[in-house]
mmCIF file of C-alpha atoms in Angstrom:
data_model
loop_
_atom_site.group_PDB
_atom_site.id
_atom_site.type_symbol
_atom_site.label_atom_id
_atom_site.label_comp_id
_atom_site.label_asym_id
_atom_site.label_seq_id
_atom_site.Cartn_x
_atom_site.Cartn_y
_atom_site.Cartn_z
ATOM 1 C CA UNK R 1 -14.484 6.288 -21.123
ATOM 2 C CA UNK R 2 -14.240 4.828 -17.616
ATOM 3 C CA UNK R 3 -15.472 1.461 -18.867
ATOM 4 C CA UNK R 4 -12.739 1.306 -21.509
ATOM 5 C CA UNK R 5 -10.153 2.462 -18.971
ATOM 6 C CA UNK R 6 -11.185 -0.327 -16.599
ATOM 7 C CA UNK R 7 -11.044 -2.884 -19.399
ATOM 8 C CA UNK R 8 -7.502 -1.860 -20.288
ATOM 9 C CA UNK R 9 -6.312 -1.869 -16.705
ATOM 10 C CA UNK R 10 -7.960 -5.188 -15.931
ATOM 11 C CA UNK R 11 -5.733 -6.725 -18.597
ATOM 12 C CA UNK R 12 -2.798 -6.419 -16.194
ATOM 13 C CA UNK R 13 -1.591 -9.902 -15.274
ATOM 14 C CA UNK R 14 -1.452 -10.017 -11.464
ATOM 15 C CA UNK R 15 -1.159 -12.890 -9.053
ATOM 16 C CA UNK R 16 -4.311 -13.512 -7.052
ATOM 17 C CA UNK R 17 -3.806 -11.721 -3.775
ATOM 18 C CA UNK R 18 -5.760 -14.197 -1.654
ATOM 19 C CA UNK R 19 -3.346 -16.801 -0.331
ATOM 20 C CA UNK R 20 -0.437 -15.229 -2.222
ATOM 21 C CA UNK R 21 2.989 -16.111 -0.776
ATOM 22 C CA UNK R 22 5.980 -14.229 -2.123
ATOM 23 C CA UNK R 23 9.554 -15.081 -1.100
ATOM 24 C CA UNK R 24 12.862 -13.835 -2.408
ATOM 25 C CA UNK R 25 16.313 -14.715 -1.100
ATOM 26 C CA UNK R 26 18.975 -11.982 -1.125
ATOM 27 C CA UNK R 27 22.672 -12.713 -0.892
ATOM 28 C CA UNK R 28 23.684 -13.749 2.607
ATOM 29 C CA UNK R 29 26.554 -12.308 4.614
ATOM 30 C CA UNK R 30 25.247 -8.938 5.783
ATOM 31 C CA UNK R 31 24.646 -8.340 9.468
ATOM 32 C CA UNK R 32 22.618 -5.673 11.211
ATOM 33 C CA UNK R 33 23.332 -4.028 14.566
ATOM 34 C CA UNK R 34 20.534 -3.190 16.982
ATOM 35 C CA UNK R 35 18.260 -0.323 15.916
ATOM 36 C CA UNK R 36 19.586 -0.348 12.361
ATOM 37 C CA UNK R 37 17.762 0.172 9.080
ATOM 38 C CA UNK R 38 20.065 -2.383 7.434
ATOM 39 C CA UNK R 39 18.008 -5.307 6.160
ATOM 40 C CA UNK R 40 18.761 -8.726 7.682
ATOM 41 C CA UNK R 41 20.194 -11.606 5.665
ATOM 42 C CA UNK R 42 18.044 -14.596 4.829
ATOM 43 C CA UNK R 43 14.615 -14.949 3.336
ATOM 44 C CA UNK R 44 11.739 -12.509 3.845
ATOM 45 C CA UNK R 45 8.229 -13.682 2.958
ATOM 46 C CA UNK R 46 4.944 -11.790 2.807
ATOM 47 C CA UNK R 47 1.873 -13.984 3.167
ATOM 48 C CA UNK R 48 -1.475 -12.342 2.422
ATOM 49 C CA UNK R 49 -3.856 -13.480 5.166
ATOM 50 C CA UNK R 50 -6.927 -11.673 3.824
ATOM 51 C CA UNK R 51 -8.045 -9.054 1.320
ATOM 52 C CA UNK R 52 -11.276 -7.115 1.163
ATOM 53 C CA UNK R 53 -12.600 -4.014 -0.512
ATOM 54 C CA UNK R 54 -14.169 -2.553 -3.627
ATOM 55 C CA UNK R 55 -10.751 -1.492 -4.925
ATOM 56 C CA UNK R 56 -8.973 -4.844 -4.665
ATOM 57 C CA UNK R 57 -11.127 -7.793 -5.586
ATOM 58 C CA UNK R 58 -9.257 -11.132 -5.451
ATOM 59 C CA UNK R 59 -7.094 -11.502 -8.533
ATOM 60 C CA UNK R 60 -6.571 -7.750 -9.056
ATOM 61 C CA UNK R 61 -3.563 -7.163 -6.783
ATOM 62 C CA UNK R 62 -0.076 -8.633 -6.466
ATOM 63 C CA UNK R 63 2.470 -8.492 -3.628
ATOM 64 C CA UNK R 64 6.248 -8.862 -3.998
ATOM 65 C CA UNK R 65 9.300 -8.451 -1.746
ATOM 66 C CA UNK R 66 12.368 -6.510 -2.922
ATOM 67 C CA UNK R 67 15.449 -8.743 -3.458
ATOM 68 C CA UNK R 68 17.404 -6.768 -0.843
ATOM 69 C CA UNK R 69 14.636 -7.043 1.809
ATOM 70 C CA UNK R 70 14.325 -3.263 1.924
ATOM 71 C CA UNK R 71 10.646 -3.077 0.974
ATOM 72 C CA UNK R 72 7.606 -4.843 -0.421
ATOM 73 C CA UNK R 73 5.271 -3.649 -3.151
ATOM 74 C CA UNK R 74 1.551 -3.944 -3.814
ATOM 75 C CA UNK R 75 0.410 -3.545 -7.426
ATOM 76 C CA UNK R 76 -3.267 -3.069 -8.309
ATOM 77 C CA UNK R 77 -5.136 -3.498 -11.588
ATOM 78 C CA UNK R 78 -8.666 -2.259 -10.733
ATOM 79 C CA UNK R 79 -8.235 0.373 -8.036
ATOM 80 C CA UNK R 80 -10.041 3.411 -9.471
ATOM 81 C CA UNK R 81 -12.598 5.898 -8.108
ATOM 82 C CA UNK R 82 -14.631 8.064 -10.490
ATOM 83 C CA UNK R 83 -17.334 10.736 -10.334
ATOM 84 C CA UNK R 84 -19.412 12.776 -12.777
ATOM 85 C CA UNK R 85 -20.438 12.009 -16.329
ATOM 86 C CA UNK R 86 -23.309 9.769 -15.237
ATOM 87 C CA UNK R 87 -21.090 7.439 -13.197
ATOM 88 C CA UNK R 88 -22.896 5.760 -10.287
ATOM 89 C CA UNK R 89 -22.389 7.474 -6.936
ATOM 90 C CA UNK R 90 -20.941 4.252 -5.480
ATOM 91 C CA UNK R 91 -17.987 4.572 -7.869
ATOM 92 C CA UNK R 92 -16.811 7.722 -6.101
ATOM 93 C CA UNK R 93 -15.238 5.852 -3.195
ATOM 94 C CA UNK R 94 -13.090 2.712 -3.386
ATOM 95 C CA UNK R 95 -11.159 1.014 -0.593
ATOM 96 C CA UNK R 96 -8.818 -1.886 0.036
ATOM 97 C CA UNK R 97 -8.041 -3.723 3.274
ATOM 98 C CA UNK R 98 -5.004 -5.994 3.294
ATOM 99 C CA UNK R 99 -3.903 -8.151 6.203
ATOM 100 C CA UNK R 100 -0.330 -9.381 5.777
ATOM 101 C CA UNK R 101 1.905 -11.847 7.585
ATOM 102 C CA UNK R 102 5.532 -10.773 7.238
ATOM 103 C CA UNK R 103 7.904 -13.661 8.017
ATOM 104 C CA UNK R 104 11.376 -12.432 9.009
ATOM 105 C CA UNK R 105 14.623 -14.160 10.072
ATOM 106 C CA UNK R 106 14.813 -15.156 13.719
ATOM 107 C CA UNK R 107 16.158 -12.420 15.959
ATOM 108 C CA UNK R 108 14.839 -9.507 13.881
ATOM 109 C CA UNK R 109 11.747 -7.350 13.868
ATOM 110 C CA UNK R 110 10.454 -4.637 11.525
ATOM 111 C CA UNK R 111 8.451 -1.462 11.185
ATOM 112 C CA UNK R 112 7.237 0.310 8.049
ATOM 113 C CA UNK R 113 9.071 3.635 7.957
ATOM 114 C CA UNK R 114 7.589 5.184 4.831
ATOM 115 C CA UNK R 115 5.253 4.332 1.983
ATOM 116 C CA UNK R 116 5.248 5.590 -1.601
ATOM 117 C CA UNK R 117 1.890 5.694 -3.413
ATOM 118 C CA UNK R 118 1.733 6.305 -7.136
ATOM 119 C CA UNK R 119 -1.145 6.563 -9.570
ATOM 120 C CA UNK R 120 -2.854 8.616 -12.238
ATOM 121 C CA UNK R 121 -5.464 11.318 -11.825
ATOM 122 C CA UNK R 122 -7.773 13.096 -14.233
ATOM 123 C CA UNK R 123 -9.708 15.775 -12.397
ATOM 124 C CA UNK R 124 -11.819 18.412 -14.092
ATOM 125 C CA UNK R 125 -11.399 22.013 -12.858
ATOM 126 C CA UNK R 126 -13.172 22.202 -9.500
ATOM 127 C CA UNK R 127 -13.143 18.419 -8.876
ATOM 128 C CA UNK R 128 -11.206 16.862 -6.002
ATOM 129 C CA UNK R 129 -9.504 13.564 -5.336
ATOM 130 C CA UNK R 130 -8.444 12.045 -2.003
ATOM 131 C CA UNK R 131 -6.058 9.249 -1.043
ATOM 132 C CA UNK R 132 -6.092 7.930 2.526
ATOM 133 C CA UNK R 133 -4.188 5.192 4.325
ATOM 134 C CA UNK R 134 -3.835 3.745 7.821
ATOM 135 C CA UNK R 135 -1.487 1.078 9.189
ATOM 136 C CA UNK R 136 -1.443 -0.986 12.368
ATOM 137 C CA UNK R 137 -0.343 -4.322 13.805
ATOM 138 C CA UNK R 138 -2.987 -6.789 14.894
ATOM 139 C CA UNK R 139 -3.873 -6.336 18.560
ATOM 140 C CA UNK R 140 -1.985 -3.048 18.919
ATOM 141 C CA UNK R 141 -3.636 0.329 19.444
ATOM 142 C CA UNK R 142 -1.061 2.449 17.594
ATOM 143 C CA UNK R 143 -2.482 3.460 14.213
ATOM 144 C CA UNK R 144 -0.854 5.775 11.680
ATOM 145 C CA UNK R 145 -3.348 7.709 9.526
ATOM 146 C CA UNK R 146 -2.459 9.779 6.472
ATOM 147 C CA UNK R 147 -4.610 11.815 4.032
ATOM 148 C CA UNK R 148 -3.639 13.507 0.764
ATOM 149 C CA UNK R 149 -5.935 15.673 -1.344
ATOM 150 C CA UNK R 150 -5.711 16.676 -5.004
ATOM 151 C CA UNK R 151 -7.489 19.484 -6.840
ATOM 152 C CA UNK R 152 -8.455 19.824 -10.486
ATOM 153 C CA UNK R 153 -7.517 20.600 -13.066
ATOM 154 C CA UNK R 154 -5.253 17.535 -13.100
ATOM 155 C CA UNK R 155 -4.364 15.119 -15.879
ATOM 156 C CA UNK R 156 -1.095 13.472 -14.879
ATOM 157 C CA UNK R 157 0.683 10.893 -12.732
ATOM 158 C CA UNK R 158 0.645 11.596 -9.005
ATOM 159 C CA UNK R 159 2.832 10.429 -6.129
ATOM 160 C CA UNK R 160 2.648 10.908 -2.364
ATOM 161 C CA UNK R 161 4.792 9.585 0.494
ATOM 162 C CA UNK R 162 3.720 8.765 4.042
ATOM 163 C CA UNK R 163 6.683 9.078 6.417
ATOM 164 C CA UNK R 164 7.022 8.139 10.089
ATOM 165 C CA UNK R 165 9.804 9.653 12.184
ATOM 166 C CA UNK R 166 12.356 7.350 13.809
ATOM 167 C CA UNK R 167 11.050 8.014 17.320
ATOM 168 C CA UNK R 168 7.469 7.251 16.259
ATOM 169 C CA UNK R 169 8.140 3.957 14.490
ATOM 170 C CA UNK R 170 5.992 1.076 15.733
ATOM 171 C CA UNK R 171 7.839 -2.256 15.501
ATOM 172 C CA UNK R 172 6.249 -5.666 15.482
ATOM 173 C CA UNK R 173 6.672 -7.341 18.906
ATOM 174 C CA UNK R 174 9.761 -9.542 19.012
ATOM 175 C CA UNK R 175 9.032 -13.242 19.013
ATOM 176 C CA UNK R 176 5.369 -12.784 18.042
ATOM 177 C CA UNK R 177 3.565 -13.141 14.733
ATOM 178 C CA UNK R 178 1.189 -10.205 14.271
ATOM 179 C CA UNK R 179 -0.674 -9.391 11.092
ATOM 180 C CA UNK R 180 0.295 -6.053 9.545
ATOM 181 C CA UNK R 181 -2.918 -4.369 8.399
ATOM 182 C CA UNK R 182 -3.114 -1.776 5.623
ATOM 183 C CA UNK R 183 -6.341 0.120 4.939
ATOM 184 C CA UNK R 184 -6.393 2.459 1.952
ATOM 185 C CA UNK R 185 -9.124 4.579 0.398
ATOM 186 C CA UNK R 186 -9.493 6.491 -2.851
ATOM 187 C CA UNK R 187 -12.144 9.149 -3.573
ATOM 188 C CA UNK R 188 -13.197 11.249 -6.540
ATOM 189 C CA UNK R 189 -15.696 14.096 -6.072
ATOM 190 C CA UNK R 190 -17.336 16.387 -8.607
ATOM 191 C CA UNK R 191 -17.055 19.459 -6.378
ATOM 192 C CA UNK R 192 -17.676 22.597 -8.425
ATOM 193 C CA UNK R 193 -16.682 20.974 -11.723
ATOM 194 C CA UNK R 194 -18.962 20.332 -14.703
ATOM 195 C CA UNK R 195 -21.000 17.332 -13.486
ATOM 196 C CA UNK R 196 -21.426 16.093 -17.058
ATOM 197 C CA UNK R 197 -17.694 15.367 -17.262
ATOM 198 C CA UNK R 198 -15.987 12.431 -15.555
ATOM 199 C CA UNK R 199 -13.119 12.804 -13.085
ATOM 200 C CA UNK R 200 -11.163 9.902 -11.633
ATOM 201 C CA UNK R 201 -8.298 8.900 -9.372
ATOM 202 C CA UNK R 202 -6.447 5.616 -9.846
ATOM 203 C CA UNK R 203 -3.691 3.622 -8.168
ATOM 204 C CA UNK R 204 -3.665 0.992 -10.867
ATOM 205 C CA UNK R 205 -1.727 0.739 -14.132
ATOM 206 C CA UNK R 206 -1.866 -1.065 -17.449
ATOM 207 C CA UNK R 207 1.680 -2.407 -17.319
ATOM 208 C CA UNK R 208 2.279 -3.050 -13.620
ATOM 209 C CA UNK R 209 4.788 -0.218 -13.360
ATOM 210 C CA UNK R 210 2.763 1.707 -10.775
ATOM 211 C CA UNK R 211 3.038 0.128 -7.329
ATOM 212 C CA UNK R 212 2.598 1.113 -3.710
ATOM 213 C CA UNK R 213 5.991 0.637 -2.057
ATOM 214 C CA UNK R 214 6.238 -0.091 1.690
ATOM 215 C CA UNK R 215 9.764 0.489 3.038
ATOM 216 C CA UNK R 216 10.992 -1.554 6.005
ATOM 217 C CA UNK R 217 12.969 -0.360 8.992
ATOM 218 C CA UNK R 218 14.751 -3.213 10.790
ATOM 219 C CA UNK R 219 16.239 -3.846 14.215
ATOM 220 C CA UNK R 220 17.584 -6.825 16.110
ATOM 221 C CA UNK R 221 15.598 -8.237 19.001
ATOM 222 C CA UNK R 222 17.190 -8.478 22.467
ATOM 223 C CA UNK R 223 18.779 -11.824 23.219
ATOM 224 C CA UNK R 224 16.668 -13.729 25.713
ATOM 225 C CA UNK R 225 18.637 -15.226 28.581
#
C-alpha cells in the first residue's frame, strides 16, 4: 500500500528544489510604514541555498512566492513517514532541512509570523504521528521550535499552525543577507496499534494542492544617516 502511495505522490510535477529561484512581481504603488505587516512593493525572490533530508530529496519539493508578497509556499511530493505492516524502521522518521535566501526590496526586512502545515494521516487505533518544526536565521541564536502530535484512529486531512506573537518575532537584520533555515520532521509510530497494519503521516500530495505556507511579517528598516 505504501509503495503504491509513494508512486502516486511521486508523480507530482515539482521544480527541483536545489538551486530553485522563484520570483513574482506584484503591482507597485503600495507603501508600508515602520513595524507594519503590509507587504512592500517590488519583487520578492526566494533562492534555495541548500536542501537535505530523507523527506525532501532534490526534485521532490517546490518553492513559490505569493503574488502579493504575503507568504511563500513549499510543496512536497515524497514527504511521508510510515510504521507497521512490515515497513522498515527507518521509514518511521523523515526530515527536511531547507536553507533559504529571501531577497527583499531595499529598506525592508522580514520575519515569519506564522506557518500553516497541511497533510494527510492514516493512523490505526493506538498509533501516533508527530510533526515538528524549527526556524532560525543563520548566525542567530533565536530558534522557534514547535511540536504537534496526532493520535489514531485517524484517516483524514490534517492541518496545524505555528504562530509567533508580535513581541516575539525575530526579524532578519537590516542590511544583511542571512539564510532563513527551516527544519521539519515527521514521525509515525505503531504505539499500541496492531503492528501488522500500516500507519502513516504525510505532508505531500498527488496534485500539489497541499503546501506548507510561511507567512511574512514586514517592517521598514531605519534610515541610515
